[in-house]
CSV table of C-alpha atoms in Angstrom, one decimal:
chain,number,residue,atom,x,y,z
W,1,MET,CA,158.0,-107.0,138.1
W,2,GLY,CA,156.2,-106.2,134.4
W,3,SER,CA,157.8,-104.7,131.7
W,4,PRO,CA,158.1,-100.9,132.0
W,5,GLN,CA,154.4,-99.0,130.4
W,6,LYS,CA,155.3,-97.8,126.7
W,7,PRO,CA,154.5,-93.9,126.4
W,8,PRO,CA,151.1,-93.0,125.3
W,9,LEU,CA,150.2,-92.6,122.0
W,10,ALA,CA,149.1,-89.2,120.5
W,11,HIS,CA,147.1,-91.0,117.3
W,12,LEU,CA,146.2,-94.7,116.7
W,13,PHE,CA,144.6,-94.7,112.9
W,14,LYS,CA,143.0,-97.8,111.6
W,15,GLY,CA,142.8,-98.0,107.6
W,16,THR,CA,144.7,-97.6,104.0
W,17,PHE,CA,147.8,-95.7,103.7
W,18,VAL,CA,149.6,-94.6,100.7
W,19,HIS,CA,153.0,-94.7,100.6
W,20,ALA,CA,156.4,-94.9,98.6
W,21,SER,CA,159.6,-96.5,99.6
W,22,ARG,CA,163.0,-96.5,97.9
W,23,SER,CA,162.4,-100.1,96.2
W,24,SER,CA,158.5,-99.3,95.2
W,25,PRO,CA,157.0,-95.9,94.0
W,26,MET,CA,153.9,-96.5,95.8
W,27,ASP,CA,152.8,-98.9,98.0
W,28,VAL,CA,148.8,-99.6,99.2
W,29,LEU,CA,148.6,-101.1,102.6
W,30,HIS,CA,145.0,-102.0,103.3
W,31,GLY,CA,143.5,-103.0,106.9
W,32,HIS,CA,146.9,-101.1,108.5
W,33,LEU,CA,147.1,-100.1,112.3
W,34,LEU,CA,149.3,-96.7,112.6
W,35,GLY,CA,151.0,-95.5,116.3
W,36,VAL,CA,151.9,-92.0,116.8
W,37,GLY,CA,153.9,-91.5,119.5
W,38,ASP,CA,153.5,-88.2,121.8
W,39,ASP,CA,157.0,-87.1,120.2
W,40,GLY,CA,155.1,-87.0,116.7
W,41,ARG,CA,157.0,-90.2,115.7
W,42,ILE,CA,155.4,-93.5,113.9
W,43,VAL,CA,155.9,-96.0,116.4
W,44,PHE,CA,154.2,-98.9,114.1
W,45,LEU,CA,152.5,-99.9,111.1
W,46,GLU,CA,151.0,-103.1,111.1
W,47,GLN,CA,148.7,-105.3,109.7
W,48,ALA,CA,145.3,-105.2,112.1
W,49,ASP,CA,145.1,-108.4,112.6
W,50,GLN,CA,148.2,-107.2,115.1
W,51,GLN,CA,145.7,-105.5,116.8
W,52,GLU,CA,145.7,-107.7,120.0
W,53,GLN,CA,149.4,-108.1,120.3
W,54,LEU,CA,150.0,-104.5,120.0
W,55,ALA,CA,147.5,-103.5,122.7
W,56,LYS,CA,149.1,-105.4,125.1
W,57,LYS,CA,152.8,-103.6,124.2
W,58,TRP,CA,150.8,-100.3,123.9
W,59,GLY,CA,148.2,-100.2,126.2
W,60,PHE,CA,145.5,-99.3,124.3
W,61,LYS,CA,142.0,-100.2,124.0
W,62,SER,CA,139.9,-100.6,120.8
W,63,SER,CA,137.6,-97.2,121.8
W,64,ASP,CA,141.0,-95.3,121.2
W,65,ILE,CA,141.3,-96.4,117.5
W,66,ARG,CA,139.9,-94.0,114.8
W,67,GLU,CA,138.8,-96.1,111.6
W,68,LEU,CA,138.6,-94.3,108.6
W,69,SER,CA,136.1,-95.1,106.6
W,70,ASN,CA,136.5,-97.6,103.2
W,71,HIS,CA,137.7,-94.8,100.8
W,72,GLU,CA,139.6,-92.8,102.7
W,73,PHE,CA,143.3,-93.1,103.0
W,74,PHE,CA,146.7,-91.7,104.5
W,75,MET,CA,149.2,-90.4,102.1
W,76,PRO,CA,152.6,-88.8,103.4
W,77,GLY,CA,153.0,-84.9,103.5
W,78,MET,CA,153.9,-83.4,100.0
W,79,VAL,CA,157.3,-81.6,99.9
W,80,ASP,CA,157.2,-78.7,97.9
W,81,THR,CA,161.3,-78.6,97.2
W,82,HIS,CA,161.1,-74.8,95.3
W,83,ILE,CA,158.8,-71.6,96.0
W,84,HIS,CA,159.5,-68.4,96.3
W,85,ALA,CA,156.6,-67.2,99.5
W,86,PRO,CA,156.9,-63.4,97.9
W,87,GLN,CA,155.8,-63.7,94.5
W,88,TYR,CA,152.6,-65.5,95.9
W,89,ALA,CA,151.3,-61.7,95.5
W,90,PHE,CA,151.2,-62.5,92.2
W,91,ALA,CA,150.7,-65.9,91.6
W,92,GLY,CA,148.2,-66.9,88.8
W,93,SER,CA,148.9,-63.9,86.8
W,94,ARG,CA,152.0,-62.4,84.6
W,95,VAL,CA,153.5,-65.5,83.4
W,96,ASP,CA,153.7,-63.8,79.7
W,97,LEU,CA,156.9,-63.2,79.5
W,98,PRO,CA,160.4,-65.4,79.2
W,99,LEU,CA,162.5,-65.5,82.5
W,100,LEU,CA,165.0,-63.1,82.3
W,101,GLU,CA,161.8,-60.5,81.4
W,102,TRP,CA,159.6,-62.0,83.9
W,103,LEU,CA,162.0,-61.1,86.3
W,104,ASN,CA,162.8,-57.8,85.4
W,105,THR,CA,159.1,-56.7,84.9
W,106,TYR,CA,157.2,-58.7,87.4
W,107,THR,CA,159.2,-60.0,90.3
W,108,PHE,CA,162.1,-57.7,90.9
W,109,PRO,CA,159.4,-54.9,91.2
W,110,THR,CA,157.3,-56.8,93.5
W,111,GLU,CA,160.1,-58.9,95.4
W,112,VAL,CA,161.0,-54.6,96.3
W,113,LYS,CA,158.3,-54.2,98.1
W,114,TYR,CA,158.8,-56.7,101.3
W,115,LYS,CA,160.8,-54.0,103.3
W,116,ASN,CA,157.3,-53.4,104.1
W,117,ASN,CA,156.9,-55.7,107.0
W,118,ASP,CA,153.2,-55.3,107.0
W,119,PHE,CA,153.2,-56.3,103.0
W,120,ALA,CA,155.4,-59.1,103.8
W,121,GLU,CA,153.2,-60.4,107.2
W,122,GLU,CA,149.8,-60.6,104.6
W,123,VAL,CA,151.6,-62.3,102.1
W,124,TYR,CA,153.5,-64.8,103.8
W,125,THR,CA,150.5,-65.4,106.5
W,126,ARG,CA,148.5,-66.3,103.0
W,127,VAL,CA,151.2,-68.6,101.4
W,128,VAL,CA,151.7,-70.7,104.4
W,129,ARG,CA,147.9,-71.4,104.9
W,130,ARG,CA,147.5,-72.1,101.2
W,131,THR,CA,150.1,-74.1,100.4
W,132,LEU,CA,149.4,-76.2,104.4
W,133,LYS,CA,145.6,-76.3,102.9
W,134,ASN,CA,147.3,-78.1,99.7
W,135,GLY,CA,149.1,-81.0,101.1
W,136,THR,CA,152.9,-79.3,101.1
W,137,THR,CA,153.7,-80.2,104.7
W,138,THR,CA,157.4,-79.1,103.6
W,139,ALA,CA,158.4,-76.5,101.4
W,140,CYS,CA,162.0,-74.6,100.6
W,141,TYR,CA,161.1,-71.4,100.7
W,142,PHE,CA,163.4,-68.2,98.7
W,143,ALA,CA,162.0,-64.7,101.0
W,144,THR,CA,163.5,-61.9,99.4
W,145,ILE,CA,166.4,-59.6,100.1
W,146,HIS,CA,165.5,-58.4,103.5
W,147,THR,CA,166.2,-60.0,106.2
W,148,ALA,CA,163.3,-58.7,108.8
W,149,ALA,CA,161.1,-60.0,106.3
W,150,SER,CA,162.7,-63.2,105.5
W,151,LEU,CA,163.2,-63.6,109.4
W,152,LEU,CA,159.1,-63.1,109.8
W,153,LEU,CA,158.7,-65.6,107.2
W,154,ALA,CA,159.8,-68.2,109.4
W,155,GLU,CA,157.8,-66.8,112.6
W,156,ILE,CA,154.6,-67.4,109.9
W,157,ILE,CA,156.0,-70.7,109.4
W,158,ASP,CA,156.4,-71.7,112.8
W,159,LYS,CA,153.5,-70.6,114.0
W,160,PHE,CA,151.1,-72.8,111.7
W,161,GLY,CA,153.5,-75.8,112.1
W,162,GLN,CA,154.7,-76.2,108.7
W,163,ARG,CA,158.0,-77.6,108.2
W,164,ALA,CA,160.6,-75.7,106.0
W,165,PHE,CA,164.0,-74.3,104.9
W,166,VAL,CA,163.6,-70.1,104.1
W,167,GLY,CA,166.5,-68.4,102.5
W,168,LYS,CA,166.9,-64.6,102.7
W,169,VAL,CA,167.5,-64.2,99.0
W,170,CYS,CA,171.4,-62.7,98.2
W,171,MET,CA,172.2,-60.6,95.1
W,172,ASP,CA,174.4,-57.9,94.1
W,173,LEU,CA,173.7,-56.8,90.4
W,174,ASN,CA,170.8,-56.1,89.4
W,175,GLU,CA,170.8,-53.6,86.6
W,176,PHE,CA,167.4,-53.3,85.5
W,177,VAL,CA,165.5,-52.5,88.8
W,178,PRO,CA,168.7,-51.3,90.5
W,179,GLU,CA,166.9,-50.5,93.8
W,180,TYR,CA,166.4,-54.3,94.5
W,181,LYS,CA,170.0,-55.4,95.5
W,182,GLU,CA,172.7,-55.6,98.4
W,183,THR,CA,176.4,-54.9,98.0
W,184,THR,CA,178.5,-58.0,98.2
W,185,ASP,CA,179.7,-57.1,102.0
W,186,GLU,CA,175.5,-56.6,102.9
W,187,SER,CA,174.8,-59.7,101.2
W,188,VAL,CA,177.3,-61.5,102.8
W,189,LYS,CA,176.5,-60.2,106.6
W,190,GLU,CA,172.7,-60.0,106.4
W,191,THR,CA,172.8,-63.8,105.6
W,192,GLU,CA,175.2,-64.4,108.1
W,193,ARG,CA,173.0,-62.4,111.0
W,194,PHE,CA,169.9,-63.9,109.3
W,195,VAL,CA,171.2,-67.7,109.9
W,196,ARG,CA,172.3,-66.7,113.2
W,197,GLU,CA,168.8,-65.2,114.5
W,198,LEU,CA,167.0,-67.6,112.5
W,199,LEU,CA,169.0,-70.9,114.3
W,200,GLU,CA,168.8,-68.5,117.9
W,201,LYS,CA,164.8,-69.2,117.8
W,202,LYS,CA,165.3,-72.7,117.8
W,203,TYR,CA,162.1,-73.3,115.6
W,204,GLN,CA,161.7,-77.2,116.0
W,205,LYS,CA,161.3,-77.7,112.3
W,206,VAL,CA,162.4,-74.2,110.2
W,207,GLN,CA,165.5,-73.7,109.2
W,208,PRO,CA,167.9,-71.6,107.2
W,209,ILE,CA,169.2,-72.1,103.7
W,210,VAL,CA,171.7,-70.2,102.1
W,211,THR,CA,170.4,-68.4,98.7
W,212,PRO,CA,172.2,-66.8,95.7
W,213,ARG,CA,169.3,-66.0,93.5
W,214,PHE,CA,171.3,-67.0,90.7
W,215,GLY,CA,174.3,-66.9,88.5
W,216,PRO,CA,173.3,-63.6,87.1
W,217,SER,CA,172.2,-62.0,89.9
W,218,CYS,CA,175.3,-62.4,91.9
W,219,THR,CA,179.1,-61.5,91.3
W,220,GLU,CA,182.2,-64.2,91.6
W,221,GLU,CA,183.0,-62.7,94.9
W,222,LEU,CA,179.6,-62.9,96.5
W,223,LEU,CA,179.3,-67.1,95.2
W,224,ARG,CA,182.8,-67.1,96.8
W,225,ARG,CA,182.4,-65.8,100.0
W,226,LEU,CA,177.9,-67.4,100.2
W,227,GLY,CA,180.2,-71.0,99.7
W,228,ASP,CA,182.5,-70.2,102.3
W,229,PHE,CA,180.3,-69.2,104.8
W,230,ALA,CA,177.4,-72.4,103.5
W,231,GLU,CA,181.1,-74.6,104.0
W,232,ALA,CA,181.8,-73.2,107.5
W,233,ARG,CA,178.2,-73.6,109.2
W,234,ASP,CA,177.4,-76.6,107.2
W,235,ILE,CA,174.3,-75.4,106.0
W,236,HIS,CA,171.8,-76.0,103.3
W,237,VAL,CA,172.1,-74.2,99.7
W,238,GLN,CA,169.8,-73.4,97.1
W,239,SER,CA,169.6,-71.7,93.8
W,240,HIS,CA,168.8,-71.7,89.7
W,241,ILE,CA,170.6,-73.2,87.4
W,242,SER,CA,170.5,-73.9,83.2
W,243,GLU,CA,166.5,-73.2,83.5
W,244,ASN,CA,166.6,-71.2,79.9
W,245,GLU,CA,168.8,-71.0,77.3
W,246,GLY,CA,169.3,-67.3,77.8
W,247,GLU,CA,170.0,-67.6,81.3
W,248,ILE,CA,172.5,-70.1,80.3
W,249,LYS,CA,174.0,-67.4,77.7
W,250,LEU,CA,174.3,-64.8,80.2
W,251,VAL,CA,176.0,-66.8,82.4
W,252,GLU,CA,178.7,-67.9,79.8
W,253,GLN,CA,179.5,-64.2,79.1
W,254,MET,CA,179.9,-63.1,82.9
W,255,PHE,CA,182.2,-66.1,84.0
W,256,PRO,CA,184.0,-67.1,81.0
W,257,ALA,CA,186.6,-68.7,83.2
W,258,TYR,CA,184.0,-71.8,84.1
W,259,LYS,CA,183.3,-74.8,81.9
W,260,ASN,CA,179.8,-74.4,82.7
W,261,TYR,CA,177.2,-73.2,84.8
W,262,THR,CA,177.5,-76.1,87.4
W,263,ASP,CA,180.7,-75.5,87.6
W,264,LEU,CA,180.3,-71.8,88.2
W,265,TYR,CA,179.0,-73.2,91.4
W,266,ASP,CA,181.2,-76.5,91.9
W,267,LYS,CA,184.2,-74.0,92.2
W,268,ASN,CA,182.8,-71.9,94.8
W,269,LYS,CA,181.8,-74.5,96.9
W,270,LEU,CA,177.9,-73.9,96.3
W,271,LEU,CA,177.6,-77.2,94.9
W,272,THR,CA,177.7,-80.1,97.7
W,273,SER,CA,174.9,-82.6,99.0
W,274,LYS,CA,173.5,-80.2,101.0
W,275,THR,CA,172.4,-78.4,97.7
W,276,VAL,CA,169.1,-77.9,95.7
W,277,MET,CA,169.6,-76.5,92.4
W,278,ALA,CA,165.8,-75.6,90.4
W,279,HIS,CA,165.0,-76.3,86.9
W,280,GLY,CA,168.5,-77.5,85.3
W,281,CYS,CA,166.6,-78.5,82.3
W,282,TYR,CA,169.1,-78.0,80.2
W,283,LEU,CA,172.1,-79.6,82.4
W,284,SER,CA,174.4,-81.6,80.0
W,285,ASP,CA,175.5,-85.4,81.0
W,286,GLU,CA,178.6,-84.5,82.4
W,287,GLU,CA,177.1,-82.1,84.7
W,288,LEU,CA,174.5,-84.1,86.0
W,289,LYS,CA,177.4,-86.7,86.6
W,290,LEU,CA,179.1,-83.8,88.6
W,291,PHE,CA,175.8,-83.2,90.4
W,292,SER,CA,175.4,-86.7,91.4
W,293,LEU,CA,179.6,-87.0,92.5
W,294,ARG,CA,178.8,-84.5,95.0
W,295,GLY,CA,174.9,-85.7,96.1
W,296,ALA,CA,173.9,-82.4,95.2
W,297,ALA,CA,169.6,-82.4,94.2
W,298,ILE,CA,167.6,-80.8,91.4
W,299,ALA,CA,164.5,-79.3,91.9
W,300,HIS,CA,161.9,-80.3,89.2
W,301,CYS,CA,159.3,-77.6,88.2
W,302,PRO,CA,157.5,-78.7,85.6
W,303,ASN,CA,154.6,-75.5,85.8
W,304,SER,CA,157.6,-73.0,85.6
W,305,ASN,CA,159.5,-74.3,82.8
W,306,PHE,CA,155.9,-74.3,80.6
W,307,SER,CA,154.5,-71.2,81.8
W,308,LEU,CA,157.4,-69.1,81.1
W,309,CYS,CA,158.4,-71.1,77.8
W,310,SER,CA,161.7,-72.0,79.7
W,311,GLY,CA,162.6,-76.1,78.8
W,312,ILE,CA,162.1,-79.2,80.2
W,313,LEU,CA,163.8,-81.6,82.3
W,314,ASN,CA,164.5,-84.8,81.2
W,315,VAL,CA,163.7,-86.4,84.4
W,316,LYS,CA,164.5,-90.0,83.5
W,317,ASN,CA,168.1,-88.8,82.3
W,318,VAL,CA,168.5,-87.1,85.7
W,319,LEU,CA,167.3,-90.2,87.7
W,320,LYS,CA,169.5,-92.6,85.4
W,321,HIS,CA,172.1,-90.5,86.3
W,322,ASN,CA,171.6,-91.3,89.7
W,323,VAL,CA,170.9,-87.3,90.9
W,324,LYS,CA,168.6,-86.6,93.8
W,325,LEU,CA,165.0,-85.2,92.8
W,326,GLY,CA,162.0,-83.8,93.6
W,327,LEU,CA,158.9,-81.5,92.9
W,328,GLY,CA,158.2,-78.0,93.1
W,329,THR,CA,155.4,-75.2,92.3
W,330,ASP,CA,158.2,-72.8,91.7
W,331,VAL,CA,155.1,-69.9,92.5
W,332,ALA,CA,155.0,-67.6,90.5
W,333,GLY,CA,156.5,-68.6,88.0
W,334,GLY,CA,154.5,-71.3,88.3
W,335,TYR,CA,151.3,-70.6,88.7
W,336,SER,CA,149.9,-73.3,91.1
W,337,ALA,CA,150.6,-73.6,94.6
W,338,SER,CA,149.4,-77.0,94.9
W,339,MET,CA,152.0,-79.9,94.7
W,340,LEU,CA,149.1,-82.2,92.8
W,341,ASP,CA,149.2,-79.6,90.0
W,342,ALA,CA,153.6,-80.3,90.1
W,343,ILE,CA,152.6,-84.0,89.8
W,344,ARG,CA,149.7,-83.2,86.9
W,345,ARG,CA,152.7,-80.9,85.0
W,346,SER,CA,155.8,-83.5,85.7
W,347,MET,CA,153.1,-86.3,83.7
W,348,SER,CA,152.4,-84.2,81.3
W,349,SER,CA,156.1,-82.6,81.1
W,350,SER,CA,157.6,-86.6,80.7
W,351,ASN,CA,154.7,-87.5,77.8
W,352,ILE,CA,155.8,-84.8,75.7
W,353,LEU,CA,159.4,-86.2,75.6
W,354,GLN,CA,158.0,-89.5,74.9
W,355,ILE,CA,156.2,-87.8,72.3
W,356,ASN,CA,158.7,-86.0,70.8
W,357,LYS,CA,160.8,-89.3,70.7
W,358,VAL,CA,163.4,-88.1,73.3
W,359,THR,CA,162.7,-90.5,75.6
W,360,LYS,CA,161.2,-94.5,75.0
W,361,THR,CA,159.8,-94.4,78.2
W,362,GLY,CA,157.5,-91.8,80.8
W,363,LEU,CA,157.1,-91.3,84.4
W,364,THR,CA,154.5,-93.4,86.1
W,365,LEU,CA,152.1,-91.7,87.9
W,366,LYS,CA,153.2,-93.8,90.6
W,367,GLU,CA,156.7,-92.0,90.2
W,368,ALA,CA,155.3,-88.6,90.2
W,369,PHE,CA,153.9,-89.5,93.5
W,370,ARG,CA,157.6,-90.8,95.2
W,371,LEU,CA,158.9,-87.6,93.3
W,372,ALA,CA,156.3,-85.4,95.2
W,373,THR,CA,156.9,-87.0,98.9
W,374,LEU,CA,160.1,-89.4,99.3
W,375,GLY,CA,161.8,-88.1,96.3
W,376,GLY,CA,161.3,-84.4,97.8
W,377,SER,CA,162.4,-85.3,101.7
W,378,GLN,CA,165.5,-87.2,99.8
W,379,VAL,CA,166.2,-83.5,97.9
W,380,LEU,CA,166.5,-81.9,101.5
W,381,GLY,CA,168.2,-84.2,103.1
W,382,LEU,CA,165.3,-85.5,105.5
W,383,ASP,CA,164.5,-88.8,104.2
W,384,ASP,CA,165.6,-89.7,107.6
W,385,VAL,CA,162.8,-87.8,109.4
W,386,ILE,CA,160.3,-87.6,106.8
W,387,GLY,CA,158.8,-88.7,103.2
W,388,ASN,CA,157.0,-91.7,104.4
W,389,PHE,CA,155.7,-94.1,106.7
W,390,GLU,CA,158.5,-96.0,108.0
W,391,VAL,CA,158.6,-96.8,111.5
W,392,GLY,CA,160.9,-94.1,113.4
W,393,LYS,CA,159.8,-91.3,111.0
W,394,GLU,CA,157.7,-88.3,112.0
W,395,PHE,CA,154.3,-88.2,111.1
W,396,ASP,CA,153.6,-85.9,108.0
W,397,ALA,CA,150.6,-87.2,106.6
W,398,LEU,CA,147.5,-85.8,104.8
W,399,LEU,CA,144.0,-87.8,105.2
W,400,ILE,CA,142.6,-87.8,101.9
W,401,ASN,CA,138.1,-87.8,101.4
W,402,PRO,CA,137.6,-88.7,98.0
W,403,LYS,CA,134.5,-88.9,98.6
W,404,ALA,CA,134.2,-85.4,100.6
W,405,SER,CA,130.5,-83.3,100.2
W,406,ASP,CA,132.4,-80.7,97.5
W,407,SER,CA,135.1,-83.2,95.9
W,408,PRO,CA,135.7,-82.2,92.4
W,409,PHE,CA,135.3,-85.8,91.2
W,410,ASP,CA,133.2,-88.3,91.2
W,411,LEU,CA,133.8,-92.2,92.3
W,412,PHE,CA,131.7,-95.1,90.6
W,413,ALA,CA,130.8,-98.3,92.0
W,414,ALA,CA,132.9,-100.5,89.5
W,415,ASP,CA,136.6,-98.2,90.8
W,416,THR,CA,139.6,-99.9,92.3
W,417,PHE,CA,141.2,-98.2,94.9
W,418,GLU,CA,144.1,-97.9,92.7
W,419,ASP,CA,141.3,-96.1,90.4
W,420,ILE,CA,140.6,-93.9,93.4
W,421,ILE,CA,144.0,-93.2,94.3
W,422,GLN,CA,144.7,-91.8,90.3
W,423,LYS,CA,141.4,-90.0,90.4
W,424,PHE,CA,142.6,-87.9,93.5
W,425,LEU,CA,146.0,-86.9,92.2
W,426,TYR,CA,145.0,-86.3,88.6
W,427,LEU,CA,141.7,-84.4,89.5
W,428,GLY,CA,142.0,-84.1,93.7
W,429,ASP,CA,142.4,-80.8,95.4
W,430,ASP,CA,142.2,-78.9,99.0
W,431,ARG,CA,138.5,-80.2,99.3
W,432,ASN,CA,139.5,-83.9,99.5
W,433,ILE,CA,142.4,-83.0,102.1
W,434,ASN,CA,140.5,-83.4,105.5
W,435,GLU,CA,143.6,-82.7,107.6
W,436,VAL,CA,146.7,-82.4,108.0
W,437,TYR,CA,149.8,-83.7,109.8
W,438,VAL,CA,153.2,-82.3,110.5
W,439,ALA,CA,155.4,-84.3,113.1
W,440,GLY,CA,152.0,-85.6,114.7
W,441,LYS,CA,150.4,-82.4,115.3
W,442,GLN,CA,147.4,-81.6,113.1
W,443,VAL,CA,148.0,-78.3,111.5
W,444,VAL,CA,145.1,-78.2,109.4
W,445,PRO,CA,142.2,-77.7,109.8
W,446,PHE,CA,143.7,-74.1,111.0
W,447,SER,CA,143.0,-73.6,115.1
W,448,SER,CA,141.6,-70.2,116.6
W,449,SER,CA,145.0,-69.5,117.5
W,450,VAL,CA,146.3,-68.4,113.7
């Protein structure tokens, strides 16, 4: 008897694949064949000279192969580790105040509006479409305090096929916009309901995440109860930490019994191996050691750090402390919903530290590429599922066309392939992202059903 027939392949591509690994920030694999099974997982990535043996094993014909043109390439989908979906309504505007005033003047009054599901549906549909078009295959979203609208965001994400974590925001303190807060009991009970109802939907790629907004918006009791809940349900946690010096002073005044901001989260069981904290610009080495010990991660949000004049994260120091690190757009403190912008701002941020002799060496563009892909998957605990093109992982991928008809940059005969990749990372945009795949399913261009 012959060997049992392998299941059919959903996709078979031949061309160049660019991805990162733990040992290398960027590998460029020319002349390779990649096969995706009908479950959306990568079943092989081999040099094209293995085609005959692969065809025998997997039962495909050469006519089944889709061959990329010699300037095109696939890269992994990008992972936005920190984005506020409701703030997309004013992204690209209102970045003229420091953090705490910005929240009270623009953000909280906008987020109040999400008690209206029709308003929420319009903004949430647009932010999911925009981020997918921009190459964000996985996003870690803050929603608002409204459970119904937060569940609606998860439904929209699932409909468009994006991979995501969604958090109903928790806050029981808000003296400046008092209509935008909950009681402690409401916050905990609605979080429990949000998690329960979201899990009951059984969305394949959308998960809940416990989301205390940040220290100044939460009482100690709320933090403690959310930490207990996250521990009991073994669930992910997201919040903000040490973004701005005014915020840190406020936390010191509000919680004098704690050693520092990190200690506040840690003692309340919110600093775990499933935690992602945004910003961390002013974390001490002692705090970074605790992050490393707990396995907690940081979302580096350089656009927002610059736009609100919050601070600069020393990425090299974070990595030296062996803390998991990814990039975030932090819409709308960050004015761009593109992870390509996050890559570019992370380079600028690193360069500034080098210019000011805070660091001896800066990030390379290849390292920033890794942070936006594999790094983000590590931050969200998904690096066994996505992040690169290793066999067994799900095919979350972007088909990049540097010669798109309306491409925002030019190529020249002397350009090497590495030049082309750099030009895309520095100058490219959604016009160069021809197709987007999540778990092997093409989600961009959008189907008529969405």
